[in-house]
C-alpha cells in the first residue's frame, strides 16, 4: 500500500491512523502498531517541518507499507534536502538533569530504539528510509498472558 | 488527547487520555502550564489511558517538570502502560520524574 503525503503538519497524524488501520485489519500486534506510530510521527514530522527548507522542487513524500511472511516494512521517500537520520542526527545525552536538557533531539533516538532494522539511502534525489520490524516482535513475548 | 484535572490542596491530578504527538503537543504543553501556573506545585499525571507519547509530547513534559521543580514541587507519573514506560526509559525521563503504580502512591510522594 502507498500513502501520498502532503508537506503539512497535520499529515503525520493521518498517516499514523492509516498505518494503524492497515495493521489492525491484518491482525498485527499492538506492539508493532505502537512502534510504527511513534516512529512515523517522529520521522514524518521532521520531513514536513524541516525537510523542504530551501528546496525548489515540488515536494513529493510517500509512505509504502509492505507486509511479508516474517516482517513488515515501511519506506518513507521524500525529495527534500539530503538527510540521513541514522548518521546526521546528534545522539542526545539522556543522563542530563531536567534543567540542563536541550528541548528536543529525541525523535530519531526513539525511532532507533523502537525499530528493529533501519536503512537509509539517497536514490535519484530522494531520501529513502526503510523501517523493518519482525512480526511477533519482542513485546508479544513479554505479555503477561504468555508466562 | 484530553486531560481531566482534579485538585487537592496544592496537588493536581491530571488523567491523560489519547495520544500526545506532534499535532497536539502544544495543547498538552498549554494544559500542563495552565495547571501549574494556576497554583498546583505538585502534579500527578495518571497515564493509564495514554495511548502514546512522542518526542514532541516529551518536550512538553520536560517543561512541566522544570516548572514544578522551580515552584518547589514536583511531577510524578502513575499507571504508565508498558510501552510508554519504555519510551520514558529510552529517553532518560525515568531519571527526571518519579513513576508510581497508583495515583495514591504518587500523591503520597508529595506529603
Short mmCIF file of C-alpha atoms in Angstrom, two decimals:
data_model
loop_
_atom_site.label_atom_id
_atom_site.label_comp_id
_atom_site.label_asym_id
_atom_site.label_seq_id
_atom_site.Cartn_x
_atom_site.Cartn_y
_atom_site.Cartn_z
CA UNK A 1 0.00 0.00 0.00
CA UNK A 2 1.24 3.51 -0.80
CA UNK A 3 0.19 6.67 1.02
CA UNK A 4 0.90 10.04 -0.60
CA UNK A 5 1.81 12.67 1.99
CA UNK A 6 1.47 16.45 1.70
CA UNK A 7 4.08 18.73 3.28
CA UNK A 8 1.67 19.76 6.03
CA UNK A 9 1.94 19.46 9.85
CA UNK A 10 -1.42 17.65 10.04
CA UNK A 11 -0.22 14.81 7.82
CA UNK A 12 1.80 12.67 10.27
CA UNK A 13 -1.33 12.02 12.36
CA UNK A 14 -3.31 10.98 9.25
CA UNK A 15 -0.56 8.61 8.07
CA UNK A 16 -0.25 7.12 11.57
CA UNK A 17 -4.02 6.45 11.53
CA UNK A 18 -3.82 4.79 8.10
CA UNK A 19 -0.92 2.59 9.16
CA UNK A 20 -2.80 1.62 12.32
CA UNK A 21 -5.83 0.63 10.23
CA UNK A 22 -3.61 -1.39 7.85
CA UNK A 23 -2.05 -3.26 10.79
CA UNK A 24 -5.35 -3.86 12.64
CA UNK A 25 -7.03 -5.24 9.51
CA UNK A 26 -4.20 -7.74 9.19
CA UNK A 27 -4.23 -8.73 12.85
CA UNK A 28 -0.79 -7.36 13.69
CA UNK A 29 0.14 -6.87 17.33
CA UNK A 30 -0.41 -3.68 19.32
CA UNK A 31 3.31 -3.71 19.99
CA UNK A 32 4.12 -3.40 16.27
CA UNK A 33 1.45 -0.71 15.84
CA UNK A 34 2.90 1.30 18.75
CA UNK A 35 6.44 1.13 17.36
CA UNK A 36 5.40 2.33 13.90
CA UNK A 37 3.05 5.02 15.23
CA UNK A 38 5.79 6.53 17.35
CA UNK A 39 8.46 6.31 14.65
CA UNK A 40 6.29 7.62 11.82
CA UNK A 41 5.16 10.58 13.91
CA UNK A 42 8.80 11.44 14.62
CA UNK A 43 10.17 10.90 11.11
CA UNK A 44 7.32 12.45 9.12
CA UNK A 45 7.17 15.46 11.44
CA UNK A 46 10.85 16.07 10.66
CA UNK A 47 10.23 15.73 6.91
CA UNK A 48 7.18 18.02 6.72
CA UNK A 49 8.65 20.59 9.16
CA UNK A 50 12.27 20.88 8.01
CA UNK A 51 12.87 18.61 5.02
CA UNK A 52 11.97 21.14 2.33
CA UNK A 53 13.65 24.29 3.64
CA UNK A 54 15.33 25.90 0.64
CA UNK A 55 14.17 23.16 -1.75
CA UNK A 56 12.73 24.48 -5.03
CA UNK A 57 11.26 21.23 -6.41
CA UNK A 58 7.63 20.44 -5.65
CA UNK A 59 7.59 18.26 -2.52
CA UNK A 60 6.91 14.57 -3.11
CA UNK A 61 6.55 12.42 0.01
CA UNK A 62 5.32 8.83 0.05
CA UNK A 63 4.96 6.08 2.62
CA UNK A 64 4.95 2.47 1.37
CA UNK A 65 3.88 -0.45 3.53
CA UNK A 66 4.82 -4.00 2.60
CA UNK A 67 3.73 -6.94 4.66
CA UNK A 68 5.88 -10.05 4.21
CA UNK A 69 5.63 -13.52 5.74
CA UNK A 70 8.02 -12.75 8.58
CA UNK A 71 8.24 -8.99 8.73
CA UNK A 72 6.60 -5.67 7.93
CA UNK A 73 8.49 -2.96 6.11
CA UNK A 74 7.64 0.72 5.81
CA UNK A 75 9.58 3.01 3.49
CA UNK A 76 9.43 6.80 3.66
CA UNK A 77 10.57 8.59 0.49
CA UNK A 78 10.95 12.33 0.06
CA UNK A 79 12.72 14.62 -2.41
CA UNK A 80 13.69 17.12 0.30
CA UNK A 81 17.17 18.06 1.49
CA UNK A 82 19.50 15.06 1.67
CA UNK A 83 19.23 13.90 5.28
CA UNK A 84 20.32 10.58 6.73
CA UNK A 85 18.71 10.45 10.18
CA UNK A 86 20.87 7.44 11.08
CA UNK A 87 24.07 9.50 10.76
CA UNK A 88 23.17 13.18 10.56
CA UNK A 89 21.15 13.39 13.80
CA UNK A 90 23.04 14.02 17.03
CA UNK A 91 22.74 11.45 19.81
CA UNK A 92 21.12 13.14 22.82
CA UNK A 93 22.69 12.92 26.29
CA UNK A 94 19.85 11.29 28.21
CA UNK A 95 21.73 11.46 31.52
CA UNK A 96 21.33 15.24 31.85
CA UNK A 97 19.11 16.79 34.54
CA UNK A 98 15.82 18.45 33.56
CA UNK A 99 17.34 21.94 33.84
CA UNK A 100 20.30 21.07 31.56
CA UNK A 101 18.43 19.17 28.90
CA UNK A 102 18.06 20.70 25.47
CA UNK A 103 14.45 20.86 24.34
CA UNK A 104 14.34 18.36 21.50
CA UNK A 105 16.57 15.90 19.68
CA UNK A 106 14.84 12.79 20.99
CA UNK A 107 12.74 11.78 17.99
CA UNK A 108 15.41 9.96 15.98
CA UNK A 109 16.81 8.43 19.16
CA UNK A 110 13.36 6.96 19.98
CA UNK A 111 12.97 5.67 16.42
CA UNK A 112 16.35 3.92 16.51
CA UNK A 113 15.43 2.34 19.83
CA UNK A 114 11.96 1.17 18.84
CA UNK A 115 12.57 -0.11 15.30
CA UNK A 116 14.44 -3.36 14.76
CA UNK A 117 16.15 -2.51 11.45
CA UNK A 118 16.57 0.88 9.79
CA UNK A 119 18.23 1.52 6.43
CA UNK A 120 18.83 4.79 4.58
CA UNK A 121 19.82 5.52 1.03
CA UNK A 122 19.67 8.56 -1.23
CA UNK A 123 18.29 7.42 -4.59
CA UNK A 124 17.82 9.72 -7.58
CA UNK A 125 17.17 12.81 -5.48
CA UNK A 126 15.06 11.03 -2.86
CA UNK A 127 15.76 10.22 0.77
CA UNK A 128 14.63 6.61 1.25
CA UNK A 129 14.36 5.39 4.81
CA UNK A 130 13.16 1.83 5.41
CA UNK A 131 11.87 0.63 8.78
CA UNK A 132 11.62 -3.13 9.22
CA UNK A 133 10.03 -4.93 12.13
CA UNK A 134 9.73 -8.72 12.53
CA UNK A 135 6.18 -9.99 13.01
CA UNK A 136 5.70 -11.34 16.51
CA UNK A 137 8.15 -8.78 17.92
CA UNK A 138 9.59 -8.66 21.42
CA UNK A 139 6.50 -7.10 23.00
CA UNK A 140 4.30 -10.14 22.45
CA UNK A 141 6.75 -12.36 24.32
CA UNK A 142 6.66 -10.00 27.29
CA UNK A 143 2.88 -10.08 27.53
CA UNK A 144 1.79 -11.36 30.97
CA UNK A 145 -0.54 -13.89 29.29
CA UNK A 146 2.43 -15.70 27.79
CA UNK A 147 4.10 -16.53 31.08
CA UNK B 1 -5.57 13.97 23.88
CA UNK B 2 -7.59 15.03 26.87
CA UNK B 3 -6.70 15.89 30.46
CA UNK B 4 -9.29 15.69 33.27
CA UNK B 5 -7.92 17.51 36.28
CA UNK B 6 -8.88 17.38 39.95
CA UNK B 7 -7.27 19.26 42.82
CA UNK B 8 -6.50 18.54 46.43
CA UNK B 9 -4.58 21.37 48.11
CA UNK B 10 -1.54 22.26 46.05
CA UNK B 11 -1.52 18.86 44.32
CA UNK B 12 -3.29 18.40 41.00
CA UNK B 13 -4.10 15.03 39.45
CA UNK B 14 -4.46 15.05 35.68
CA UNK B 15 -5.87 11.98 33.94
CA UNK B 16 -4.34 11.99 30.47
CA UNK B 17 -6.03 10.02 27.71
CA UNK B 18 -5.47 9.51 23.99
CA UNK B 19 -2.33 10.36 22.08
CA UNK B 20 0.21 13.09 22.60
CA UNK B 21 2.05 13.59 19.32
CA UNK B 22 3.44 16.37 17.14
CA UNK B 23 -0.07 17.51 16.20
CA UNK B 24 -1.25 18.29 19.73
CA UNK B 25 1.87 18.62 21.91
CA UNK B 26 1.34 22.39 22.03
CA UNK B 27 -2.13 21.85 23.53
CA UNK B 28 -0.64 19.38 26.02
CA UNK B 29 2.01 21.96 26.98
CA UNK B 30 -0.67 24.64 27.33
CA UNK B 31 -2.86 22.48 29.58
CA UNK B 32 0.02 21.43 31.84
CA UNK B 33 1.28 25.02 32.09
CA UNK B 34 -2.24 26.18 32.94
CA UNK B 35 -2.49 23.68 35.80
CA UNK B 36 0.93 24.64 37.22
CA UNK B 37 0.51 28.39 36.71
CA UNK B 38 -2.87 28.06 38.42
CA UNK B 39 -1.05 27.24 41.65
CA UNK B 40 -0.55 23.47 41.65
CA UNK B 41 3.12 22.97 42.57
CA UNK B 42 2.72 19.18 42.64
CA UNK B 43 1.37 17.49 39.57
CA UNK B 44 0.41 13.82 39.25
CA UNK B 45 -0.26 12.60 35.71
CA UNK B 46 -2.33 9.42 35.52
CA UNK B 47 -1.22 7.81 32.24
CA UNK B 48 -3.49 4.75 32.39
CA UNK B 49 -5.41 5.82 29.26
CA UNK B 50 -2.48 7.36 27.39
CA UNK B 51 -2.01 5.54 24.07
CA UNK B 52 1.33 7.03 23.13
CA UNK B 53 3.60 9.99 23.61
CA UNK B 54 6.13 11.10 21.01
CA UNK B 55 9.18 13.33 21.47
CA UNK B 56 7.04 16.45 20.98
CA UNK B 57 4.98 15.35 23.99
CA UNK B 58 8.14 14.62 25.98
CA UNK B 59 9.25 18.20 25.34
CA UNK B 60 6.02 19.47 26.92
CA UNK B 61 6.54 17.06 29.82
CA UNK B 62 10.10 18.36 30.30
CA UNK B 63 8.81 21.93 30.51
CA UNK B 64 6.25 20.87 33.14
CA UNK B 65 8.95 19.05 35.15
CA UNK B 66 11.10 22.19 35.13
CA UNK B 67 8.18 24.40 36.16
CA UNK B 68 7.12 22.21 39.08
CA UNK B 69 10.77 21.90 40.20
CA UNK B 70 11.16 25.67 40.09
CA UNK B 71 7.97 26.06 42.13
CA UNK B 72 9.47 23.82 44.82
CA UNK B 73 7.17 20.91 43.98
CA UNK B 74 7.44 18.09 41.52
CA UNK B 75 5.83 15.98 38.84
CA UNK B 76 5.01 12.30 39.22
CA UNK B 77 3.55 9.77 36.79
CA UNK B 78 1.42 6.74 37.55
CA UNK B 79 -0.32 3.83 35.82
CA UNK B 80 2.08 4.13 32.89
CA UNK B 81 1.45 1.48 30.19
CA UNK B 82 4.43 -0.77 29.49
CA UNK B 83 5.27 0.58 26.03
CA UNK B 84 5.12 4.17 27.24
CA UNK B 85 7.35 3.24 30.16
CA UNK B 86 9.83 2.02 27.54
CA UNK B 87 9.66 5.47 25.88
CA UNK B 88 10.41 7.07 29.26
CA UNK B 89 13.33 4.70 29.83
CA UNK B 90 14.87 5.11 26.37
CA UNK B 91 14.58 8.91 26.59
CA UNK B 92 16.03 9.03 30.12
CA UNK B 93 12.82 10.54 31.53
CA UNK B 94 12.65 7.92 34.28
CA UNK B 95 15.53 9.89 35.86
CA UNK B 96 13.69 13.19 35.59
CA UNK B 97 10.36 12.16 37.09
CA UNK B 98 9.13 9.51 39.51
CA UNK B 99 6.89 6.73 38.25
CA UNK B 100 4.38 5.06 40.58
CA UNK B 101 1.91 2.22 40.19
CA UNK B 102 -1.13 4.04 41.60
CA UNK B 103 -2.48 7.59 41.90
CA UNK B 104 -2.48 7.24 45.70
CA UNK B 105 1.23 6.35 45.82
CA UNK B 106 2.05 9.27 43.54
CA UNK B 107 0.03 11.68 45.69
CA UNK B 108 1.61 10.32 48.87
CA UNK B 109 5.09 11.02 47.47
CA UNK B 110 4.40 14.74 47.84
CA UNK B 111 3.45 14.58 51.50
#
